[in-house]
Amino acid sequence: MDEGATQAVEWGDWLTLPNPLGLHARPAAILVAQAKKFKSDIRLWRGDKEVNAKSVVSIMGLETQKGDSLRFKAAGLDAAQAIQVLSDLLLQGSGESLQELPQAQHRPLQDAGMPAHQASQLLTYGHSLTGVSASPGLTVGRLFQFRKASNVVLEWADPSALEKSVVHERAHLTKALQVATAQIQTIMASKNQSAEHAILHSHVQLMQDPDLWGLALQQIDLGKTAAFGWQSACTLQAQNFLNASSALLRDRANDVRDVGQRVLDVLLGVSSAAIDLPYPCILVTDELTPSDTVALDRSKLLGFCTVGGGATSHVAILARSYGVPAVCGIDPHALDLLSGSWAVLHGTQGLLFDSPTDLQLSAARSQMDLLQAQNQSDQLAAKTNAVTLDGQRIEVAANVRNAQDTHEALALGADGVGLLRSEFLFEGRMDAPGEDEQAQAYQDVAKALGLTRALVIRTLDIGGDKPLAYLPMAKEDNPFLGLRGVRVSLDQPPLFRSQLRAILSAARYSQLHIMFPMIATLEELQEAKSILAQEQSLLDAPPVAVGIMVEVPSAALLASRLAQEVDFFSIGSNDLTQYTLAMDRGHPKLAHKADSLHPAVLKMVALTCEGAQQHGKWVGVCGAMASDVLAVPVLLGMGVRELSVSVPAIASVKACINRLDLATCQALAKEVVEMGSASEVRKRLLKFMEN
Ligand code: PEP
Ligand code: MG
């Protein structure tokens, strides 16, 4: 603190942390960004532990959980204001959607590119070593063991000239940071995947963390070398993460080691060479960093397993985006297997089979051929329209956040965009995007699609459970039942109107559809439509299709009336499930029971379709249910004609539709909707898919 000890010290009130996963990287980064705007020294307290509120790693290291009591303490000229702003931000979720869970915890396997019927098969190829599934798929190949060489790091700089050495080592560390940052930026420029970009970007932030630097500088000031100071700071910080009880935080230790190694290599003047894969192989190593992974020669990478890491690690995210099977947290005996020996890696099951017999190898190869043939025919199916055996065309669109997602979706065969979640433009930032910025973003997506494809833009879907840092809203006892979705828009007309104008600007580039989220009453819909009509007439904008998300039971029950007011419905099965079953979709103990295939939810879908049919309107589904191949026949049988799915699911959903017969689906839908439980429905559907 450089403001001096005489300045006021302010304490904030104890606050209850609302974030379901505590202050992990993203909310911590938002708090830190805000804290850095103040000059005061700011600390965040949990119990009797305090950390620097301007350091992401330190906040993450507090290992907070939902419901924890936290408070801020600040010392400096702007202390009182800092406490006020940060306390409000923390109570609103620190810019985080309060229902989000990390993908790996709740994403069904088929969402990662593996159809459910493949994922459910349990196969064995001999003696197995167990780990955690990080990326699905099956591969056969020779193992390649890789160990990192350790660098020799001198502890002491020049003990005879402490002052000089401190200045020199500090400058050395600063320079190394600049070089390492430039290295990452060069790698980013050569990569075009959004997963790679996001991870590398977070590494740049991590390298600049003031607490990490503070720890290193403390050592340097004692006369140690920059390399020693930096290495011990990173080791300590990684250890803090490793001691965390949350898997998400433990997985971040690897990111600290990764940036630590990169800067250390620069300090020591050694090149951080990529791992050289000598032949097409299954890579086995104690730990892979995201930087190692990004630099691997993918033409020789059949799959990999690591002793460290978990399903939520950045390395796992990269493996999934590359489509290679991967197992993390593998039994350390894997490190004793011989390089060059044959093995079978089952990413889906999280198993490595060592020393398979010839018979087992050929069984694994046949299974791979089968899966590959299935995938290839799925990919082929993705290039053409999805049509049932009895000739019904079904639109398979994609759920996207931006133009980049849209390009990826189109390349994978999407027919259009069935859900543009516009809130992605508003989240994770400290101020609202301006109208021009929004217009540009919507137009970019529209231009990517062109005039022949549909673009469904959902208006802002935020609220009590998905707060925005810059949109103060009163605390609610039941945020899921409070100001959410269209209710926020109606409560904040200037925000709503400016978003509508920005959306309308995309009308001339694609087949624009505007969709209102969380409609629960006829009045809400009429009010939203009337504001839209006013903006259209002020702009002299062309008419556009208008629809609603059906995600509240009242909307499903009122479907036949609401259908008279709209051009289409899109069923938000995620919310429709949570509201029908009264089960919080993000609740750790309930989320797995909140099954969209519950007959009560299916009845809501059926009602929606019946209501729409009465007035000749089309129904789509854009919740996760649309991406579940098990659910597809039931949805088609009920009358759904558009499925808006996650990008990796496009091919398998299209292929699934091509194998279905609508009349059979209708009979199946009638049968399952009368069942008593989700498990009964699932059993029946699995049997249906096997035939
Ligand atoms: C849904 O509720 O199913 C939906 C698609 O909306 P979101 O998941 O964004 O709430
Ligand atoms: Mg929803």
XYZ file of C-alpha atoms and ligand atoms in Angstrom:
702
model
C 0.000 0.000 0.000
C 1.609 3.221 -1.069
C -1.017 5.624 0.295
C 0.497 5.596 3.763
C -0.629 4.065 7.008
C -2.412 7.252 8.064
C -5.206 6.762 5.573
C -8.613 5.469 6.502
C -9.113 1.758 6.735
C -12.631 0.721 5.766
C -14.326 -2.605 6.379
C -17.267 -3.820 4.312
C -20.148 -5.930 5.598
C -19.987 -9.710 5.588
C -21.562 -10.861 2.313
C -22.882 -14.254 1.248
C -21.195 -15.520 -1.913
C -23.848 -16.382 -4.546
C -21.678 -18.094 -7.200
C -22.464 -21.838 -7.483
C -18.795 -22.729 -7.994
C -17.271 -20.075 -5.771
C -14.900 -17.428 -7.081
C -13.177 -19.412 -9.827
C -11.137 -17.853 -12.632
C -13.785 -15.829 -14.475
C -15.625 -14.145 -11.567
C -12.289 -13.650 -9.804
C -10.939 -11.899 -12.912
C -13.961 -9.591 -13.024
C -13.609 -8.684 -9.353
C -9.900 -8.049 -9.861
C -10.501 -5.866 -12.926
C -12.853 -3.730 -10.840
C -10.543 -3.689 -7.784
C -7.654 -2.464 -9.924
C -9.613 0.671 -10.766
C -9.080 1.848 -7.183
C -5.853 3.133 -5.726
C -6.482 1.704 -2.256
C -4.943 -1.492 -1.032
C -7.887 -3.908 -1.058
C -8.087 -7.260 0.691
C -10.766 -9.921 0.501
C -11.459 -11.757 3.757
C -12.922 -15.198 4.326
C -12.988 -16.151 7.985
C -9.573 -15.178 9.304
C -7.871 -15.555 5.937
C -7.218 -12.524 3.749
C -5.898 -12.145 0.210
C -5.065 -9.369 -2.215
C -8.309 -8.488 -4.009
C -6.254 -7.378 -7.032
C -4.869 -10.894 -7.626
C -6.827 -13.543 -9.511
C -4.710 -16.447 -8.279
C -4.972 -15.341 -4.673
C -8.735 -14.995 -4.837
C -8.997 -18.405 -6.471
C -6.663 -19.760 -3.808
C -9.174 -18.753 -1.123
C -11.198 -21.681 -2.444
C -14.501 -20.046 -1.796
C -17.771 -21.871 -2.083
C -21.342 -20.794 -2.601
C -22.754 -19.458 0.681
C -19.364 -18.456 2.143
C -19.228 -15.224 4.149
C -16.776 -12.773 2.638
C -15.928 -9.158 3.155
C -13.637 -6.512 1.789
C -11.199 -4.324 3.651
C -9.641 -1.322 1.954
C -7.073 1.245 2.948
C -6.529 4.412 0.941
C -8.185 7.570 -0.307
C -10.912 5.787 -2.259
C -11.413 2.981 0.271
C -15.093 3.616 1.019
C -16.050 3.756 -2.645
C -14.034 0.626 -3.408
C -15.791 -1.311 -0.661
C -19.198 -0.198 -1.931
C -18.581 -1.047 -5.597
C -16.861 -4.367 -4.935
C -19.441 -5.496 -2.383
C -22.257 -4.806 -4.865
C -20.385 -6.633 -7.599
C -19.728 -9.651 -5.398
C -23.376 -9.874 -4.368
C -24.419 -9.819 -8.033
C -22.207 -12.785 -8.860
C -19.099 -10.959 -10.096
C -20.317 -10.942 -13.669
C -21.077 -14.651 -13.699
C -24.192 -16.427 -14.802
C -25.157 -17.992 -11.485
C -26.464 -21.174 -13.029
C -23.389 -22.091 -15.051
C -21.512 -25.282 -14.329
C -18.246 -26.206 -16.004
C -19.031 -28.141 -19.154
C -17.361 -31.373 -18.180
C -19.560 -31.742 -15.116
C -22.917 -31.720 -16.833
C -22.314 -32.197 -20.500
C -23.663 -35.480 -21.823
C -21.070 -37.473 -23.750
C -22.922 -37.123 -27.008
C -22.454 -33.377 -26.671
C -18.738 -34.052 -26.976
C -19.279 -35.721 -30.321
C -20.201 -39.268 -29.297
C -23.718 -40.535 -29.864
C -25.384 -41.915 -26.744
C -25.694 -45.428 -28.079
C -21.911 -45.577 -28.615
C -21.125 -44.014 -25.272
C -23.197 -46.578 -23.426
C -21.272 -49.591 -24.706
C -18.698 -50.972 -22.270
C -15.847 -52.733 -24.004
C -12.698 -54.344 -22.677
C -9.344 -55.080 -24.317
C -7.338 -56.763 -21.576
C -5.530 -55.396 -18.557
C -6.623 -51.843 -17.919
C -5.309 -48.792 -16.107
C -7.979 -46.403 -14.956
C -8.213 -42.647 -15.287
C -10.820 -39.997 -15.997
C -12.389 -39.517 -19.410
C -11.030 -36.226 -20.740
C -11.983 -36.644 -24.389
C -14.104 -39.429 -25.931
C -13.077 -41.880 -28.637
C -11.146 -45.107 -29.106
C -7.676 -45.587 -30.552
C -5.076 -48.308 -30.997
C -1.390 -47.473 -31.230
C 2.120 -47.677 -29.882
C 2.901 -45.833 -26.696
C 5.374 -42.998 -26.489
C 6.654 -42.024 -23.059
C 7.746 -38.445 -22.581
C 9.347 -36.827 -19.533
C 10.357 -33.231 -19.230
C 14.025 -32.489 -18.565
C 14.407 -30.384 -15.464
C 16.300 -27.128 -15.663
C 19.158 -26.232 -13.339
C 18.202 -23.071 -11.506
C 20.779 -21.140 -9.492
C 19.431 -19.929 -6.175
C 21.627 -16.914 -5.383
C 22.465 -14.013 -7.665
C 25.602 -12.064 -6.738
C 25.821 -12.007 -2.929
C 28.696 -9.520 -2.998
C 26.617 -6.819 -4.725
C 23.075 -7.224 -3.444
C 21.706 -3.864 -4.561
C 23.009 -4.254 -8.090
C 21.830 -7.811 -8.370
C 18.308 -6.925 -7.224
C 17.979 -4.265 -9.927
C 19.406 -6.631 -12.514
C 17.254 -9.633 -11.580
C 14.079 -7.544 -11.419
C 14.779 -6.183 -14.902
C 15.600 -9.705 -16.107
C 12.229 -10.961 -14.878
C 10.325 -8.055 -16.460
C 12.018 -8.647 -19.793
C 11.330 -12.393 -19.610
C 7.657 -11.664 -19.060
C 7.558 -9.487 -22.165
C 9.243 -12.178 -24.249
C 6.968 -14.922 -22.919
C 3.886 -12.782 -23.600
C 5.075 -12.163 -27.147
C 5.609 -15.934 -27.600
C 2.034 -16.655 -26.578
C 0.720 -13.929 -28.849
C 2.620 -15.425 -31.789
C 1.131 -18.844 -31.075
C -2.333 -17.298 -30.824
C -1.903 -15.637 -34.193
C -1.185 -19.032 -35.773
C -4.224 -20.765 -34.266
C -7.801 -20.352 -35.324
C -9.667 -22.379 -32.723
C -11.625 -20.457 -30.125
C -10.722 -22.995 -27.378
C -7.002 -22.463 -28.006
C -7.390 -18.689 -28.034
C -9.338 -18.521 -24.788
C -6.816 -20.699 -22.948
C -3.748 -18.862 -24.218
C -5.372 -15.546 -23.392
C -5.931 -16.681 -19.803
C -2.217 -17.582 -19.621
C -1.204 -14.041 -20.491
C -3.383 -12.798 -17.623
C -1.940 -15.372 -15.250
C 1.622 -14.294 -16.046
C 0.782 -10.729 -15.113
C -0.819 -11.610 -11.795
C 0.480 -9.185 -9.153
C 0.624 -11.773 -6.371
C 2.645 -14.198 -8.441
C 5.004 -11.346 -9.218
C 5.010 -10.206 -5.612
C 6.152 -13.635 -4.444
C 8.930 -13.718 -7.033
C 10.076 -10.184 -6.228
C 10.242 -11.000 -2.508
C 12.809 -13.689 -3.303
C 14.753 -11.453 -5.679
C 14.935 -8.746 -3.023
C 16.584 -11.281 -0.727
C 19.332 -11.695 -3.309
C 18.021 -14.702 -5.210
C 18.049 -15.048 -8.988
C 15.022 -14.082 -11.053
C 14.752 -17.723 -12.177
C 14.761 -19.003 -8.607
C 12.278 -16.358 -7.440
C 9.913 -16.976 -10.311
C 10.154 -20.769 -10.020
C 9.448 -20.768 -6.304
C 6.538 -18.339 -6.717
C 4.951 -20.582 -9.342
C 5.603 -23.767 -7.354
C 3.959 -22.252 -4.290
C 0.990 -20.980 -6.232
C 0.530 -24.292 -8.067
C 0.711 -26.122 -4.740
C -2.003 -23.851 -3.321
C -4.232 -24.823 -6.211
C -3.364 -28.504 -5.834
C -4.433 -28.387 -2.191
C -7.835 -27.066 -3.179
C -10.811 -29.333 -2.698
C -12.434 -28.241 -5.972
C -11.378 -30.224 -9.049
C -11.758 -27.085 -11.139
C -9.158 -25.269 -9.032
C -6.790 -28.257 -8.843
C -6.798 -28.346 -12.630
C -5.618 -24.711 -12.716
C -2.322 -25.748 -11.025
C -1.245 -27.054 -14.412
C -1.834 -23.648 -15.984
C 0.390 -21.999 -13.360
C 3.122 -24.574 -14.039
C 2.728 -23.961 -17.750
C 3.221 -20.194 -17.623
C 5.889 -20.751 -14.952
C 7.875 -23.013 -17.269
C 7.521 -20.676 -20.225
C 8.910 -17.673 -18.342
C 11.584 -19.864 -16.717
C 12.770 -21.106 -20.116
C 13.152 -17.499 -21.237
C 15.026 -16.599 -18.053
C 17.405 -19.525 -18.497
C 17.798 -18.978 -22.216
C 16.630 -22.500 -23.090
C 14.176 -23.033 -25.894
C 10.812 -24.450 -24.913
C 10.882 -27.005 -27.713
C 7.689 -28.796 -28.665
C 7.400 -32.459 -27.681
C 8.752 -34.384 -30.642
C 6.463 -37.325 -31.387
C 8.663 -39.878 -33.186
C 5.819 -41.924 -34.711
C 2.009 -41.977 -34.675
C 1.483 -42.722 -31.005
C -0.471 -42.611 -27.802
C 1.481 -40.115 -25.743
C 1.966 -41.028 -22.066
C 3.357 -38.426 -19.730
C 3.100 -37.261 -16.155
C 1.674 -33.920 -17.122
C 0.951 -31.975 -20.303
C 0.567 -28.239 -20.214
C -1.804 -26.398 -22.559
C 1.267 -24.952 -24.315
C 2.679 -28.470 -24.862
C -0.670 -29.600 -26.191
C -1.139 -26.706 -28.589
C 2.353 -27.388 -30.018
C 1.920 -31.172 -30.568
C 2.162 -32.511 -34.108
C -1.451 -33.549 -34.530
C -0.672 -35.730 -37.550
C 1.168 -38.086 -35.171
C -1.051 -37.769 -32.137
C -3.439 -40.724 -31.799
C -4.407 -39.847 -28.254
C -2.809 -39.177 -24.896
C -2.976 -39.976 -21.228
C -1.531 -38.027 -18.360
C -1.104 -38.880 -14.703
C -2.076 -35.353 -13.705
C -5.049 -33.283 -14.759
C -8.771 -33.853 -14.910
C -11.811 -33.547 -17.113
C -12.116 -29.819 -16.484
C -8.489 -29.032 -17.347
C -7.606 -26.851 -20.298
C -5.707 -29.790 -21.770
C -8.939 -31.835 -21.757
C -10.811 -28.998 -23.455
C -8.130 -28.884 -26.156
C -8.261 -32.675 -26.669
C -12.013 -32.500 -27.170
C -11.652 -29.670 -29.641
C -9.060 -31.745 -31.605
C -11.276 -34.832 -31.506
C -8.541 -37.092 -30.069
C -9.262 -39.521 -27.222
C -7.618 -38.551 -23.948
C -7.522 -39.837 -20.389
C -6.330 -37.705 -17.480
C -5.505 -38.785 -13.934
C -4.352 -42.185 -15.224
C -2.921 -44.763 -12.794
C 0.801 -43.801 -12.445
C 1.753 -47.353 -13.464
C 1.117 -46.096 -16.989
C 4.478 -44.323 -16.754
C 6.211 -47.741 -16.396
C 4.881 -49.073 -19.710
C 7.424 -49.374 -22.501
C 7.617 -46.815 -25.275
C 6.853 -48.639 -28.507
C 4.539 -51.239 -26.924
C 0.981 -51.543 -28.229
C -1.996 -50.309 -26.279
C -5.665 -49.391 -26.638
C -6.813 -46.023 -25.341
C -10.511 -45.737 -24.574
C -11.117 -42.045 -24.012
C -14.847 -42.504 -23.479
C -14.351 -45.006 -20.670
C -11.240 -43.321 -19.249
C -9.158 -46.499 -19.642
C -5.774 -47.449 -21.063
C -5.456 -51.144 -21.955
C -1.838 -52.233 -21.917
C -0.309 -55.360 -23.444
C -3.411 -56.337 -25.425
C -3.330 -59.741 -27.136
C -3.463 -59.862 -30.933
C -7.074 -60.881 -30.675
C -7.884 -57.914 -28.447
C -6.025 -55.551 -30.759
C -7.996 -56.718 -33.732
C -11.259 -56.469 -31.752
C -10.363 -52.885 -30.858
C -9.531 -52.111 -34.478
C -12.855 -53.498 -35.672
C -14.646 -51.391 -33.083
C -12.685 -48.342 -34.272
C -13.639 -49.098 -37.868
C -17.247 -49.313 -36.819
C -17.118 -46.012 -34.971
C -15.244 -44.389 -37.806
C -17.735 -45.616 -40.378
C -20.512 -44.308 -38.163
C -18.770 -40.935 -37.800
C -18.031 -40.719 -41.497
C -21.580 -41.455 -42.475
C -22.697 -38.933 -39.853
C -20.360 -36.334 -41.384
C -21.688 -37.144 -44.831
C -25.222 -36.796 -43.545
C -24.304 -33.390 -42.182
C -23.572 -32.052 -45.665
C -27.127 -32.565 -46.848
C -30.585 -31.817 -45.509
C -31.860 -34.043 -42.731
C -34.924 -35.898 -44.016
C -36.807 -38.730 -42.341
C -37.305 -42.021 -44.202
C -40.861 -40.950 -45.008
C -39.730 -37.636 -46.453
C -40.129 -35.047 -43.680
C -37.404 -32.383 -43.804
C -36.136 -31.335 -40.388
C -34.080 -28.176 -39.980
C -30.936 -28.810 -37.912
C -29.597 -25.465 -36.786
C -26.906 -24.518 -34.293
C -26.741 -22.752 -30.956
C -24.035 -20.104 -31.211
C -22.581 -17.119 -29.404
C -20.933 -15.190 -32.228
C -19.787 -15.141 -35.856
C -16.846 -17.464 -35.195
C -19.150 -20.147 -33.775
C -21.418 -19.613 -36.779
C -18.612 -20.270 -39.260
C -17.653 -23.443 -37.360
C -21.296 -24.581 -37.305
C -21.756 -24.004 -41.037
C -18.586 -25.932 -41.818
C -20.028 -28.830 -39.824
C -23.311 -28.792 -41.722
C -25.649 -26.523 -39.746
C -28.690 -25.394 -41.720
C -28.825 -22.081 -39.882
C -28.694 -20.595 -36.394
C -31.614 -21.560 -34.182
C -30.397 -19.728 -31.097
C -27.989 -16.834 -30.891
C -27.561 -16.325 -27.151
C -27.151 -12.564 -27.295
C -26.266 -12.314 -23.594
C -22.752 -13.552 -24.410
C -22.113 -10.089 -25.767
C -23.171 -8.546 -22.462
C -21.526 -10.902 -19.967
C -18.043 -10.831 -18.465
C -17.477 -7.117 -18.994
C -17.740 -3.999 -16.918
C -20.068 -1.947 -19.142
C -22.888 -2.635 -21.592
C -21.968 -3.029 -25.268
C -23.045 0.029 -27.255
C -25.721 -0.184 -29.941
C -23.135 -0.008 -32.737
C -21.026 -2.762 -31.215
C -24.105 -4.951 -30.878
C -25.276 -4.179 -34.408
C -21.857 -5.145 -35.757
C -21.869 -8.441 -33.847
C -25.383 -9.397 -35.033
C -24.607 -8.345 -38.597
C -21.428 -10.443 -38.595
C -23.457 -13.536 -37.719
C -26.129 -12.633 -40.277
C -23.542 -12.120 -43.025
C -21.935 -15.478 -42.198
C -25.332 -17.111 -42.780
C -26.427 -15.179 -45.854
C -29.905 -14.557 -47.157
C -30.965 -18.176 -47.516
C -30.487 -19.330 -43.929
C -32.471 -18.585 -40.797
C -30.991 -16.619 -37.924
C -32.870 -16.669 -34.628
C -31.586 -13.972 -32.283
C -32.774 -14.264 -28.727
C -33.076 -10.957 -26.916
C -31.120 -10.541 -23.721
C -31.648 -13.480 -21.370
C -30.172 -12.301 -18.110
C -31.630 -11.593 -14.731
C -31.561 -12.558 -11.101
C -29.621 -15.738 -11.776
C -27.469 -14.304 -14.580
C -26.584 -10.798 -13.338
C -24.619 -8.190 -15.218
C -22.010 -6.288 -13.234
C -23.150 -2.961 -14.682
C -26.899 -3.496 -14.356
C -27.729 -3.140 -10.667
C -30.709 -5.217 -9.625
C -32.174 -5.680 -6.202
C -31.276 -8.897 -4.411
C -34.015 -11.486 -4.859
C -34.927 -14.403 -2.616
C -35.887 -16.566 -5.602
C -33.867 -15.301 -8.541
C -35.097 -18.074 -10.848
C -38.594 -16.789 -10.225
C -37.676 -13.128 -10.310
C -36.547 -10.658 -12.950
C -35.231 -12.913 -15.706
C -35.203 -12.900 -19.487
C -37.822 -10.702 -21.109
C -38.891 -9.396 -17.692
C -35.563 -7.560 -17.407
C -35.976 -6.148 -20.900
C -39.457 -4.886 -20.098
C -38.141 -3.419 -16.851
C -35.301 -1.606 -18.659
C -36.872 -0.196 -21.851
C -33.831 1.813 -23.058
C -31.649 -1.318 -22.910
C -34.340 -3.372 -24.669
C -35.030 -0.792 -27.363
C -31.386 -0.318 -28.178
C -30.896 -4.091 -28.463
C -33.929 -4.389 -30.748
C -32.604 -1.630 -33.018
C -29.231 -3.370 -33.187
C -30.880 -6.700 -33.995
C -33.098 -5.157 -36.669
C -30.000 -3.823 -38.398
C -29.126 -7.444 -39.273
C -32.428 -7.997 -41.127
C -31.031 -7.209 -44.543
C -28.282 -9.853 -44.313
C -30.178 -13.036 -43.389
C -33.609 -14.470 -42.622
C -33.935 -12.732 -39.293
C -36.107 -14.104 -36.487
C -36.418 -12.317 -33.141
C -37.150 -14.459 -30.102
C -38.151 -13.391 -26.588
C -36.929 -15.552 -23.685
C -38.848 -16.576 -20.542
C -42.288 -15.530 -21.727
C -44.756 -16.619 -19.040
C -47.839 -14.545 -19.819
C -49.717 -13.198 -22.816
C -49.257 -9.651 -21.511
C -45.464 -9.973 -21.470
C -45.506 -11.123 -25.071
C -47.862 -8.368 -26.185
C -45.799 -5.689 -24.462
C -42.540 -6.963 -25.982
C -44.139 -7.136 -29.422
C -45.519 -3.631 -29.144
C -42.096 -2.185 -28.264
C -40.604 -4.078 -31.201
C -43.308 -2.723 -33.526
C -42.584 0.846 -32.359
C -38.863 0.472 -33.037
C -39.564 -1.106 -36.417
C -41.779 1.753 -37.437
C -39.304 4.395 -36.190
C -36.566 2.739 -38.223
C -38.863 1.936 -41.104
C -37.465 -1.595 -40.758
C -38.858 -4.542 -42.722
C -41.118 -7.043 -40.942
C -39.292 -9.951 -39.262
C -40.463 -13.283 -37.864
C -41.215 -13.082 -34.145
C -41.229 -16.006 -31.755
C -40.877 -16.963 -28.128
C -38.948 -19.455 -26.083
C -41.306 -21.922 -24.460
C -39.459 -22.584 -21.249
C -42.016 -21.854 -18.551
C -44.907 -24.299 -17.999
C -47.472 -21.486 -18.291
C -46.282 -20.815 -21.856
C -46.689 -24.483 -22.774
C -50.148 -24.577 -21.192
C -51.140 -21.401 -23.054
C -49.512 -22.486 -26.304
C -52.664 -22.456 -28.426
C -53.373 -18.836 -27.404
C -49.767 -17.637 -27.649
C -49.466 -19.258 -31.081
C -51.943 -16.703 -32.401
C -49.445 -13.963 -31.549
C -46.184 -15.392 -32.916
C -44.603 -16.949 -35.979
C -42.833 -19.761 -34.120
C -42.008 -21.376 -30.794
C -38.619 -22.636 -29.702
C -38.677 -24.909 -26.679
C -36.011 -24.114 -24.084
C -35.928 -27.601 -22.620
C -33.284 -26.687 -20.015
C -35.512 -24.194 -18.269
C -38.748 -25.985 -19.138
C -37.365 -29.010 -17.280
C -36.294 -27.061 -14.221
C -39.594 -25.212 -13.956
C -41.762 -28.267 -14.651
C -39.949 -30.469 -12.134
C -39.137 -27.618 -9.702
C -35.501 -28.700 -9.771
C -32.728 -26.119 -10.074
C -30.854 -27.048 -13.252
C -27.498 -26.168 -11.654
C -28.083 -27.778 -8.262
C -25.284 -30.273 -7.572
C -27.657 -32.819 -6.040
C -30.629 -32.282 -8.340
C -29.224 -31.411 -11.748
C -28.858 -35.072 -12.804
C -32.473 -35.756 -11.852
C -33.724 -32.759 -13.815
C -34.122 -34.960 -16.875
C -35.780 -33.479 -19.962
C -37.037 -36.945 -20.853
C -39.278 -36.944 -17.798
C -42.829 -37.645 -19.027
C -44.049 -34.460 -17.322
C -41.661 -32.415 -19.468
C -42.607 -34.423 -22.548
C -46.259 -33.563 -21.900
C -45.285 -29.864 -21.947
C -43.544 -30.396 -25.302
C -46.610 -32.181 -26.665
C -48.915 -29.357 -25.533
C -46.657 -26.773 -27.166
C -46.687 -28.658 -30.461
C -50.464 -29.121 -30.376
C -51.005 -25.407 -29.671
C -48.705 -24.392 -32.516
C -50.254 -26.853 -34.964
C -53.719 -25.421 -34.341
C -52.495 -22.149 -35.847
C -50.052 -23.486 -38.417
C -46.924 -22.291 -36.578
C -43.651 -24.208 -36.431
C -41.973 -25.506 -33.273
C -38.252 -25.928 -32.674
C -36.235 -27.063 -29.678
C -33.073 -25.217 -28.716
C -32.391 -26.629 -25.238
C -29.863 -29.440 -24.696
C -32.595 -31.999 -25.367
C -32.331 -31.247 -29.096
C -28.712 -32.464 -29.109
C -29.595 -35.767 -27.422
C -30.108 -38.392 -30.124
C -32.192 -40.391 -27.691
C -34.736 -37.568 -27.515
C -34.847 -36.835 -31.258
C -37.443 -39.483 -32.278
C -39.804 -38.375 -29.518
C -39.494 -34.704 -30.455
C -40.162 -35.422 -34.127
C -43.055 -37.670 -33.179
C -44.623 -34.818 -31.240
C -44.343 -32.397 -34.162
C -41.043 -30.564 -33.645
C -39.618 -29.544 -37.034
C -36.466 -27.660 -36.109
C -33.670 -28.770 -33.783
C -31.104 -26.212 -32.746
C -28.174 -28.153 -31.343
C -24.681 -27.697 -29.931
C -22.128 -27.499 -32.752
C -20.438 -30.906 -32.150
C -23.851 -32.632 -32.250
C -24.888 -31.433 -35.747
C -23.657 -34.510 -37.627
C -25.008 -37.146 -35.232
C -28.425 -35.448 -34.978
C -28.740 -35.166 -38.768
C -27.696 -38.802 -39.207
C -30.176 -39.875 -36.564
C -33.043 -38.050 -38.318
C -32.195 -39.747 -41.619
C -32.728 -43.152 -39.966
C -36.140 -42.328 -38.524
C -39.623 -42.872 -39.798
C -42.087 -40.182 -38.732
C -45.081 -42.515 -38.314
C -43.031 -44.763 -35.996
C -41.829 -41.693 -34.063
C -45.424 -40.570 -33.556
C -46.387 -43.933 -32.080
C -43.271 -43.900 -29.886
C -44.043 -40.383 -28.628
C -47.591 -41.406 -27.702
C -46.218 -44.394 -25.806
C -43.481 -42.669 -23.751
C -45.530 -39.641 -22.803
C -47.798 -41.946 -20.784
C -44.912 -43.454 -18.794
C -44.265 -42.715 -15.128
C -40.600 -41.780 -14.958
C -37.620 -40.519 -16.933
C -35.734 -43.777 -16.420
C -38.626 -45.757 -17.911
C -38.615 -43.425 -20.921
C -34.840 -43.710 -21.320
C -34.960 -47.511 -21.186
C -37.615 -47.605 -23.865
C -35.731 -45.148 -26.080
C -32.443 -47.056 -25.753
C -34.256 -50.177 -26.892
C -35.803 -48.234 -29.781
C -32.377 -46.968 -30.886
C -30.856 -50.460 -30.788
C -33.450 -51.767 -33.253
C -33.153 -23.409 -22.368
O -33.583 -22.987 -21.286
O -33.353 -24.566 -22.769
C -32.357 -22.531 -23.240
C -32.013 -22.887 -24.460
O -31.961 -21.354 -22.694
P -30.687 -21.206 -21.727
O -30.082 -22.569 -21.586
O -29.790 -20.225 -22.381
O -31.318 -20.714 -20.483
Mg -33.511 -20.824 -20.870
